[in-house]
Coordinates of C-alpha atoms in Angstrom, one line a residue:
X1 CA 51.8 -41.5 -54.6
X2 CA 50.6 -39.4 -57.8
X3 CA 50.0 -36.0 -57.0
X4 CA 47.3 -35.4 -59.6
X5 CA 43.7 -35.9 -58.3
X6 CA 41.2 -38.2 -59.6
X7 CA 38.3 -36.5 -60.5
X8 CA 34.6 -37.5 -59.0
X9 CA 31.4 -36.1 -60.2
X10 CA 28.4 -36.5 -57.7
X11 CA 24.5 -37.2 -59.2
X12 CA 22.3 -36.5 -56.9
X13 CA 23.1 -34.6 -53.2
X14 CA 20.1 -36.3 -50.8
X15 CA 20.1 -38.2 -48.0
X16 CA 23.0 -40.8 -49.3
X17 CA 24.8 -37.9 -51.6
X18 CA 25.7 -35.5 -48.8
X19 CA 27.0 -38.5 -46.6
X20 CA 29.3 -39.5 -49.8
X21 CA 30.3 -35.5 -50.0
X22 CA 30.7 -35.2 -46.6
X23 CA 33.2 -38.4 -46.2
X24 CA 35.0 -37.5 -48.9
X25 CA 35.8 -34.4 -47.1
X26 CA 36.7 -35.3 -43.7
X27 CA 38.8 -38.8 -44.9
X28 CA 40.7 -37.1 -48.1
X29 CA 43.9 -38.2 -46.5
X30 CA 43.0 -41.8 -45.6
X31 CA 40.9 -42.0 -49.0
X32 CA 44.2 -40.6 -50.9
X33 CA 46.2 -43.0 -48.8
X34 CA 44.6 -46.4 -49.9
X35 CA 43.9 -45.7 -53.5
X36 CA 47.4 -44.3 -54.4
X37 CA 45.9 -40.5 -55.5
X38 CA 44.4 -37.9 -54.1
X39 CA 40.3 -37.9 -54.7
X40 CA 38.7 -34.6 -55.8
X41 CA 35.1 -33.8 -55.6
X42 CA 34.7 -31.9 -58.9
X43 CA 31.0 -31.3 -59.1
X44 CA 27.7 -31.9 -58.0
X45 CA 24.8 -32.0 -59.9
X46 CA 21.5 -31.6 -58.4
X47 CA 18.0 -30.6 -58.9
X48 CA 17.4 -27.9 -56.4
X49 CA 20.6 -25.4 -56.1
X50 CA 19.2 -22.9 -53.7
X51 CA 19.1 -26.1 -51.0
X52 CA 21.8 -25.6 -48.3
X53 CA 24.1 -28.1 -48.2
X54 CA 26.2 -28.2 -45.0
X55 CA 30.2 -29.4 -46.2
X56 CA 29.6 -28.7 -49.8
X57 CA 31.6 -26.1 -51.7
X58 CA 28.5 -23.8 -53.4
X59 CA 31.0 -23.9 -56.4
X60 CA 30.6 -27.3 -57.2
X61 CA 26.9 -27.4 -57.5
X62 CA 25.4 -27.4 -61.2
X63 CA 22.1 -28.0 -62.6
X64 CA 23.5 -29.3 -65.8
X65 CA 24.3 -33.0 -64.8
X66 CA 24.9 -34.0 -68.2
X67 CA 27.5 -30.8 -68.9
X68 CA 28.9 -32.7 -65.9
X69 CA 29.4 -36.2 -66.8
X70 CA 30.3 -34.7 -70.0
X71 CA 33.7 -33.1 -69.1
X72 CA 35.7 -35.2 -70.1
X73 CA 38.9 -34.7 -67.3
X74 CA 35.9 -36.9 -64.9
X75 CA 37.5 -40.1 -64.0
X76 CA 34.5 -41.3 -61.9
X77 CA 31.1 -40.5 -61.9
X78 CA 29.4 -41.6 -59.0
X79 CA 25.1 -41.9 -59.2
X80 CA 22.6 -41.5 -56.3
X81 CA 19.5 -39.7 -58.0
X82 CA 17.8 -43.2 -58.5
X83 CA 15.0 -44.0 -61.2
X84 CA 14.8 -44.7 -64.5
X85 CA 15.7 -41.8 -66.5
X86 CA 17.6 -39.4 -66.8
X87 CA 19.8 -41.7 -64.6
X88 CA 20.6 -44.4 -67.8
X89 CA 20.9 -41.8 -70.2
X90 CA 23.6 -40.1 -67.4
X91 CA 25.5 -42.9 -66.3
X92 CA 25.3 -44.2 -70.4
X93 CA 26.9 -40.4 -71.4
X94 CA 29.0 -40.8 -68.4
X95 CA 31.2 -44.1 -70.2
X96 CA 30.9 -42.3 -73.5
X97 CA 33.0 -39.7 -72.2
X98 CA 35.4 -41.7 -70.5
X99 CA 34.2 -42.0 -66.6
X100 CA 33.7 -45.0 -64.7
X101 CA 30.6 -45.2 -62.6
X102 CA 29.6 -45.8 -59.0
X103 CA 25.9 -46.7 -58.4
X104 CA 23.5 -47.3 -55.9
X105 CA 20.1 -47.3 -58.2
X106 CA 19.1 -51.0 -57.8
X107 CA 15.8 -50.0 -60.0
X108 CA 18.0 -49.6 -63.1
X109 CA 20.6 -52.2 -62.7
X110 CA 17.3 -54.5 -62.4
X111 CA 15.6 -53.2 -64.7
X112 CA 18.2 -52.5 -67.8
X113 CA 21.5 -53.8 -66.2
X114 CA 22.5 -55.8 -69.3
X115 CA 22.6 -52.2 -71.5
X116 CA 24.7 -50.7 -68.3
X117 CA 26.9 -53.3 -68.7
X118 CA 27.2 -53.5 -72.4
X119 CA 27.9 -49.9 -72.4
X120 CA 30.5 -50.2 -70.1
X121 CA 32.6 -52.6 -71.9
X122 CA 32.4 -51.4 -75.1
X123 CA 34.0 -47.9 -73.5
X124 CA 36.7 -49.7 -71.4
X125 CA 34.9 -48.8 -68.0
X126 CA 34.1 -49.9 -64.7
X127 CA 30.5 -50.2 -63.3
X128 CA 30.4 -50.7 -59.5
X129 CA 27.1 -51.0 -57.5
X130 CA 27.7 -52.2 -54.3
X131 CA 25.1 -49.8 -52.4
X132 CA 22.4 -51.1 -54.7
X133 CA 21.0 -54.0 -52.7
X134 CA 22.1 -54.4 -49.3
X135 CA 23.4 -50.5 -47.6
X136 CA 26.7 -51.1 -45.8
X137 CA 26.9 -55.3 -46.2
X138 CA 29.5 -56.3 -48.7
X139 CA 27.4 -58.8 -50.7
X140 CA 27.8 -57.6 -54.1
X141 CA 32.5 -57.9 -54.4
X142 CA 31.9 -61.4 -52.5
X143 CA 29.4 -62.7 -54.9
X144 CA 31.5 -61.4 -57.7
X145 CA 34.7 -61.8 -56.6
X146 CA 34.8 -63.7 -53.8
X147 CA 32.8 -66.1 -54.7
X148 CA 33.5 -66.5 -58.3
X149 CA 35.0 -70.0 -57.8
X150 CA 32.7 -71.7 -56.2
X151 CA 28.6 -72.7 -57.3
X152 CA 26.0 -70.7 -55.6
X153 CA 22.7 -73.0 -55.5
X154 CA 20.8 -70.2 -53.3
X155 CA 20.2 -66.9 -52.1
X156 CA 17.5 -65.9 -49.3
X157 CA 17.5 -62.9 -47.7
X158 CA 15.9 -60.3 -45.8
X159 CA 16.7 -57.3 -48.4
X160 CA 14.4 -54.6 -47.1
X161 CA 14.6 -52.6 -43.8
X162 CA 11.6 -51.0 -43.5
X163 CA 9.2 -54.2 -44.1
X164 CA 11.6 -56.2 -41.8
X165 CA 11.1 -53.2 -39.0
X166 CA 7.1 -53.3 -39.7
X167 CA 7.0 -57.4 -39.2
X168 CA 9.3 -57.5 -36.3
X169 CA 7.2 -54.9 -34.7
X170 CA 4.0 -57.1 -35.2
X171 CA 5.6 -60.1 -34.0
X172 CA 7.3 -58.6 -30.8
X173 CA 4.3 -56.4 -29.4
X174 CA 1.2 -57.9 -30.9
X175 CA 0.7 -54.5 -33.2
X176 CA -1.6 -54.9 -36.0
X177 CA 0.3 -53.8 -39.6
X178 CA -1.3 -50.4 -39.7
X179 CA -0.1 -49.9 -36.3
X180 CA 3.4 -50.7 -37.0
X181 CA 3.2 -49.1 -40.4
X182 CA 2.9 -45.9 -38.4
X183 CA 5.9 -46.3 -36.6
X184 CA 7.9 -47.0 -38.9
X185 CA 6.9 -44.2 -40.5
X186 CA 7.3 -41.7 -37.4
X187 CA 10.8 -42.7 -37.0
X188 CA 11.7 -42.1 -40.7
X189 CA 12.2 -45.8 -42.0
X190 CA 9.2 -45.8 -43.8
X191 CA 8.5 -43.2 -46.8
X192 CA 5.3 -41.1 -46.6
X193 CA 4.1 -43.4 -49.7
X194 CA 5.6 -47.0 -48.4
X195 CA 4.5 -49.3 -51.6
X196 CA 8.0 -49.5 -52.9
X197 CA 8.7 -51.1 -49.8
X198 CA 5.4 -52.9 -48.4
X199 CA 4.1 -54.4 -51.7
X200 CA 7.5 -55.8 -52.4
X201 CA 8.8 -53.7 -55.6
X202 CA 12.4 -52.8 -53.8
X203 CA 13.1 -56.3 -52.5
X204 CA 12.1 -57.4 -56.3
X205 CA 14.8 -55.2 -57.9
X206 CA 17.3 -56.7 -55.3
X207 CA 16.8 -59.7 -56.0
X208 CA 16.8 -59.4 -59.5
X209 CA 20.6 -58.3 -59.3
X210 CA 21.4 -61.3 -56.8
X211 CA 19.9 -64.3 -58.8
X212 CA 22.0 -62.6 -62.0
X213 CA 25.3 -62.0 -60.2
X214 CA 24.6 -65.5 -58.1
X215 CA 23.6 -67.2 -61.1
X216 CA 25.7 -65.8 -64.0
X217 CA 22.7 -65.4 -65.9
X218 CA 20.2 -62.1 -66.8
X219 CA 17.4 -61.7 -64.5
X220 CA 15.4 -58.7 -65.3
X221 CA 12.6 -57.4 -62.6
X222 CA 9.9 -58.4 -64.6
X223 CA 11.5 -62.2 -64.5
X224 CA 10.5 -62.0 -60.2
X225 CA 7.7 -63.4 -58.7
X226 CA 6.5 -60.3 -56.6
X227 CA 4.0 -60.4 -53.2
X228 CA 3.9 -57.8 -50.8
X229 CA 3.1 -58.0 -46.8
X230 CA 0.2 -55.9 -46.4
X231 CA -2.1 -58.9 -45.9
X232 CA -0.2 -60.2 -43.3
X233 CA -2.3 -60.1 -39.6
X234 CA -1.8 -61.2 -35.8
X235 CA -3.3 -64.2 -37.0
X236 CA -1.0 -64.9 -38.9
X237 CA 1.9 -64.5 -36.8
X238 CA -0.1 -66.5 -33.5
X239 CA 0.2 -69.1 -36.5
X240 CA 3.7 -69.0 -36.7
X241 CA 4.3 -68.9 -33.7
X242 CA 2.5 -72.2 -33.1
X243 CA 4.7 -74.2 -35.9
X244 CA 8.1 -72.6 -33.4
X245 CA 8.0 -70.0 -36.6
X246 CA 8.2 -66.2 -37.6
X247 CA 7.4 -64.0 -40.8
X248 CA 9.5 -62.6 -42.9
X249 CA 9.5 -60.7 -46.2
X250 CA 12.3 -62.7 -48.4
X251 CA 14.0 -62.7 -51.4
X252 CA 14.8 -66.0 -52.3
X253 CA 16.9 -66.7 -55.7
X254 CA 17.3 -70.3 -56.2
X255 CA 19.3 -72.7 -58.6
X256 CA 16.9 -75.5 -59.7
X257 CA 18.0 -78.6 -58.5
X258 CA 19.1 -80.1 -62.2
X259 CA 20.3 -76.8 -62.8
X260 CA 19.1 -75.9 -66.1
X261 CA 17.0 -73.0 -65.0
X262 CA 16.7 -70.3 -61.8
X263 CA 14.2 -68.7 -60.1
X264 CA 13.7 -65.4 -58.3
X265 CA 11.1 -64.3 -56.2
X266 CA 9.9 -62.1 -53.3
X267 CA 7.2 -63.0 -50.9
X268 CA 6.2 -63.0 -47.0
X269 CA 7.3 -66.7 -44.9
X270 CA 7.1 -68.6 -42.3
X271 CA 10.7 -69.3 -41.5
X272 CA 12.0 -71.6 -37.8
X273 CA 13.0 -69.9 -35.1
X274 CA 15.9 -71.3 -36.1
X275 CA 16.9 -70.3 -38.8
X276 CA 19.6 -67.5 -38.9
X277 CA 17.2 -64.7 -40.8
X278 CA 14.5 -65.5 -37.9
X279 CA 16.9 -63.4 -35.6
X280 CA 17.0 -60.5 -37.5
X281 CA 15.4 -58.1 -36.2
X282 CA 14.4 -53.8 -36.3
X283 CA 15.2 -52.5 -39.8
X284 CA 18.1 -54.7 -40.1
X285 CA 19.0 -56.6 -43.5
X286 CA 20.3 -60.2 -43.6
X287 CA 21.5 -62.1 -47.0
X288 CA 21.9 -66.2 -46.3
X289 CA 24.2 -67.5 -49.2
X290 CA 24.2 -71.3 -49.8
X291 CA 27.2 -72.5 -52.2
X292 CA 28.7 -75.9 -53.3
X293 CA 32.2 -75.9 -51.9
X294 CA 32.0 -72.8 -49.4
X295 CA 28.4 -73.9 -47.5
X296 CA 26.2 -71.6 -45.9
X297 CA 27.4 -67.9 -45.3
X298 CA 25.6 -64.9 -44.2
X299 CA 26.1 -61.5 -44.5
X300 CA 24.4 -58.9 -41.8
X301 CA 24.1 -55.2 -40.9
X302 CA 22.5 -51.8 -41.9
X303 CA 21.1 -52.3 -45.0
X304 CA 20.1 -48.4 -46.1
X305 CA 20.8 -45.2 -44.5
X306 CA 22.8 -42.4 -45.8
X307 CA 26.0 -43.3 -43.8
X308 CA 25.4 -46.8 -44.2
X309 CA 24.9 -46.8 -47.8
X310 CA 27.5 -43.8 -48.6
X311 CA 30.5 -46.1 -46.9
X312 CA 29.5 -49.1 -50.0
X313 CA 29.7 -46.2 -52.2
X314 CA 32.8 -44.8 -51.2
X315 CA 33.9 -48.9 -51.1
X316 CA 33.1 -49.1 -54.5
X317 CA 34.8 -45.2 -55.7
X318 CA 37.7 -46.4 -53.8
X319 CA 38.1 -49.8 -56.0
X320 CA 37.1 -47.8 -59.3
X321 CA 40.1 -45.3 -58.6
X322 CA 42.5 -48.1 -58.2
X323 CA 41.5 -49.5 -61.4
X324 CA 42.3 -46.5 -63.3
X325 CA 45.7 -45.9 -61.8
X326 CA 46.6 -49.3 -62.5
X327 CA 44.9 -48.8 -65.8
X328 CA 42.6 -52.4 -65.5
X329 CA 39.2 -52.6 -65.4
X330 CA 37.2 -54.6 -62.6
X331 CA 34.7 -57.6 -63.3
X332 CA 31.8 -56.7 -66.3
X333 CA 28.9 -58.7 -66.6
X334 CA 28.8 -62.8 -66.2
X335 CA 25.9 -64.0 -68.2
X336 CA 27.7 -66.5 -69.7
X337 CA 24.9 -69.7 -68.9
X338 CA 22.1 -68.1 -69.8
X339 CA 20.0 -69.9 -67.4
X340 CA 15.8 -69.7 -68.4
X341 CA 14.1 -68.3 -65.2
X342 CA 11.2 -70.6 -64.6
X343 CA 7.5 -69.5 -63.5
X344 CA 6.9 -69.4 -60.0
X345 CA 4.0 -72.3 -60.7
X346 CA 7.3 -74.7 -60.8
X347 CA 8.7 -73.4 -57.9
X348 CA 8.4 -76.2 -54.7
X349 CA 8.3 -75.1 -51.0
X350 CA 5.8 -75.8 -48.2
X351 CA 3.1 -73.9 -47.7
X352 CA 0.5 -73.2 -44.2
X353 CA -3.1 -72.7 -45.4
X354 CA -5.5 -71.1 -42.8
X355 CA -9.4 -72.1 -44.0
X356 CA -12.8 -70.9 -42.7
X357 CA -14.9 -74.1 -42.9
X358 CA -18.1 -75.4 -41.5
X359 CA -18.0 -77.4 -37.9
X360 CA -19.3 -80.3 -39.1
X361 CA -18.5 -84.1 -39.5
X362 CA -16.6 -85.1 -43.3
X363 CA -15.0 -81.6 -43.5
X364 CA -11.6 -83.1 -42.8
X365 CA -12.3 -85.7 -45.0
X366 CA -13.8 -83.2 -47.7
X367 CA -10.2 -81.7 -47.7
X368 CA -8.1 -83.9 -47.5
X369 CA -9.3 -85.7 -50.8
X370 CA -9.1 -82.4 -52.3
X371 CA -5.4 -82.4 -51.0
X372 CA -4.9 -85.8 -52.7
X373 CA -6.7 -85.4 -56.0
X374 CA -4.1 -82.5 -56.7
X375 CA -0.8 -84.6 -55.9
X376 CA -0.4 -82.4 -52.9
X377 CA 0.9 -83.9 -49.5
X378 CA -0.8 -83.0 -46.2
X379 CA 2.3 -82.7 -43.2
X380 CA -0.3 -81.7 -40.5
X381 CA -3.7 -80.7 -39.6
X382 CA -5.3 -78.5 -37.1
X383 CA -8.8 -78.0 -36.4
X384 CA -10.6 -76.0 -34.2
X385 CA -14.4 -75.2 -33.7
X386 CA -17.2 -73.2 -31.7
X387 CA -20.9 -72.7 -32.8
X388 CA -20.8 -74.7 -35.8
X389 CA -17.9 -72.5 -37.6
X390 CA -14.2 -73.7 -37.4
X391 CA -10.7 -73.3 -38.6
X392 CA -8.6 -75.6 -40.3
X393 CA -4.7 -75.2 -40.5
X394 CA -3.0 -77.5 -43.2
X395 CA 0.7 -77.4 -43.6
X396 CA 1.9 -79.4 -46.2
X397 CA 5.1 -81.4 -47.6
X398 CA 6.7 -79.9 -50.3
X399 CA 4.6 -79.3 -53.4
X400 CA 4.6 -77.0 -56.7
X401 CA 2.8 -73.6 -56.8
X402 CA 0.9 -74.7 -59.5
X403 CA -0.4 -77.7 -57.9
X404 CA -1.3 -75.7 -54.7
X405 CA -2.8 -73.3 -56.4
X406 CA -5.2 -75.8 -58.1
X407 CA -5.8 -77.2 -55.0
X408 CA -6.7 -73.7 -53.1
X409 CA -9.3 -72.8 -55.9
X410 CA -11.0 -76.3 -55.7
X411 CA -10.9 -75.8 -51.7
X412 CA -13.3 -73.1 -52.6
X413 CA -15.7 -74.9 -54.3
X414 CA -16.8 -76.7 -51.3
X415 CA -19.5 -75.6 -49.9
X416 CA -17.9 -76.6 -46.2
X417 CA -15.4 -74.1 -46.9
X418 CA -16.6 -70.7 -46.0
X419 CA -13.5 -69.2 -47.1
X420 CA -9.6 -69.0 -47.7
X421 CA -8.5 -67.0 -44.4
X422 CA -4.9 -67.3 -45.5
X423 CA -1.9 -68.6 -47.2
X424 CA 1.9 -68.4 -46.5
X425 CA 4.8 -70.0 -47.9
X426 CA 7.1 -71.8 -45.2
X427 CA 11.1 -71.4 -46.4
X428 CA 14.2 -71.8 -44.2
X429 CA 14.1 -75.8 -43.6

């Protein structure tokens, strides 16, 4: 074993930091025993110094994160601040001076992966992220690694704990979504200010890095379709429950079935009962990977946390260290097919539409041409009605988002329709 340590500077010293700090600590020998070197923790950077910081060495802790990742003798530089900046500019300076890095900011890598990356290679470096989308599950090393060989066609997940918590709550006791907002909130899965989560922005990021890794092609944030969950109600789910269904919020990346372009989005669903992802439940995260020659896999557990998401990091520092000893680099960027990422208009799925109409003879009739005249198939009809007001459910075949949204927007237009109560997609068949 080589006796000289490899150097790791630490951005950022919250919730996931300390847990990275703190198992570096406690498992030095076991760490030092599976890379081949011992590990050193050579300084923290963070924004508040006076902050006690149970298992950190005072010493280490600097203010000056770029004098840091400037030092030149770093051999990794792992990154847990998150945001935009000064995290690119960092982790940019950081490869520049000859330092690997270890990240968990999925905002970034979604947002401006492709300069990460290019930055990386041109500096002979290694840029790891495992922590970024999932916590604790390995998804990231099989997609890229694992997985290399083989075609993946689609990933759907469940990539967000605290909206997963908030929907299993509402399905399980019958809460309303303020209700269950507040829970989640008491028991510290949802942020004080939850739109990250709730209005879909985090799952976005996620699976902006998925359909790129999955696809070998860049997929930047802004290239995901994005709907958040906050509309969703008790109705909704007495829906579901009705078609032997549940709600989730999923990330769904998808290879289009002539392949020549991809498609990334985010959005609640109806999914069966029995479907793997309906079974996830609390804040748990769930990935379902479907590929040519390996079939469907699914990956499962924790998906944030600070342990959770410090053991990926540590993961990740402990195949970056090997690397350097063995003086190799690990897999850069795969954007070799530059796959187009179509509109969501062109995407195709079924979809459950809730409408207020008037109790009346014809309506059925009214709607059903409607149905027709936009090339959209009707799978089943429900009506129900009291005191001349009803509701009509229509779940459909598979159609285009374009064509359903022409045909909601004529639906409208009828004067028998008092309204659009709601509309969800319905995935996992």
């Amino acid at each position: 074993m080589r006796t000289r340590p490899l150097k790791v500077a630490l951005l950022g010293c919250g919730v996931v930091g300390s847990e990275v700090a703190r198992i570096m600590t406690t498992h030095a020998d076991d760490l030092a025993a599976r890379i081949g070197a011992p590990v050193e923790l050579a300084g923290v950077a963070v924004r508040r110094p006076d902050k006690v910081r149970g298992g950190v060495d005072p010493a280490l802790i600097t203010t000056d994160a770029t004098a840091l990742v400037k030092r030149g003798d770093i051999d990794v530089v792992v990154e847990v601040i998150g945001g935009i900046e000064p995290a690119r500019t960092l982790i940019t300076t950081a490869f520049e001076h000859g330092a690997s890095v270890v990240s968990a900011n999925k905002a970034l890598l979604a947002q401006d992966g492709a300069t990460l990356y290019a930055a990386a290679g041109q500096h002979g470096q290694d840029l790891y992220y495992e922590a970024a989308v999932a916590g604790a599950i390995p998804l990231i090393r099989p997609l890229r690694e694992s997985l290399a060989g083989d075609k993946i066609n689609r990933v759907m997940g469940i990539v967000n704990g605290t909206t997963n918590f908030i929907l299993d709550k509402m399905d399980s006791t019958g809460a309303g979504y303020q209700e269950a907002l507040d829970e989640a909130t008491a028991l510290g899965y949802a942020e004080a200010d939850p739109t990250a989560d709730v209005e879909g922005f985090d799952a976005a990021a996620k699976a902006a890095i998925l359909a790129g890794i999955a696809f070998h092609t860049r997929v930047r944030l802004d290239d995901v379709y994005r709907e958040g969950m906050t509309e969703v109600t008790a109705a909704d789910f007495a829906s579901a429950r009705q078609m032997g269904c549940t709600i989730k919020l999923l990330a769904i990346c998808e290879r289009a079935a002539d392949g020549g372009s991809v498609t990334a989005r985010v959005h609640p669903a109806m999914i069966p009962l029995s479907h793997p992802l309906a079974s996830v439940r609390e804040a748990y995260n769930a990935v379902f990977v479907e590929a040519e020659a390996a079939g469907r896999l699914m990956f499962y557990g924790p998906g944030a946390g600070g342990a959770p998401t410090a053991s990926a990091v540590l993961g990740d520092v402990v195949a970056v260290c090997r690397n350097r000893l063995n003086e190799a680099t690990g897999p850069g960027e795969s954007a070799y097919t530059q796959l187009p990422v179509s509109p969501m208009g062109d995407v195709v799925t079924r979809y459950h539409i809730s409408l207020d109409v008037a109790d009346k003879p014809g309506v059925l009739a009214q709607v059903a041409t409607v149905f027709a005249e936009h090339g959209v198939s009707i799978d089943t009809v429900r009506q129900q009605g009291k005191d001349g007001e009803a509701s009509l459910v229509v779940v459909t075949h598979r159609a285009a988002d374009a064509a359903l949204s022409g045909t909601v927007e004529a639906l409208r237009k009828l004067d028998t329709v008092r309204g659009v109560a709601s509309i969800m997609r319905v995935e996992g068949e």
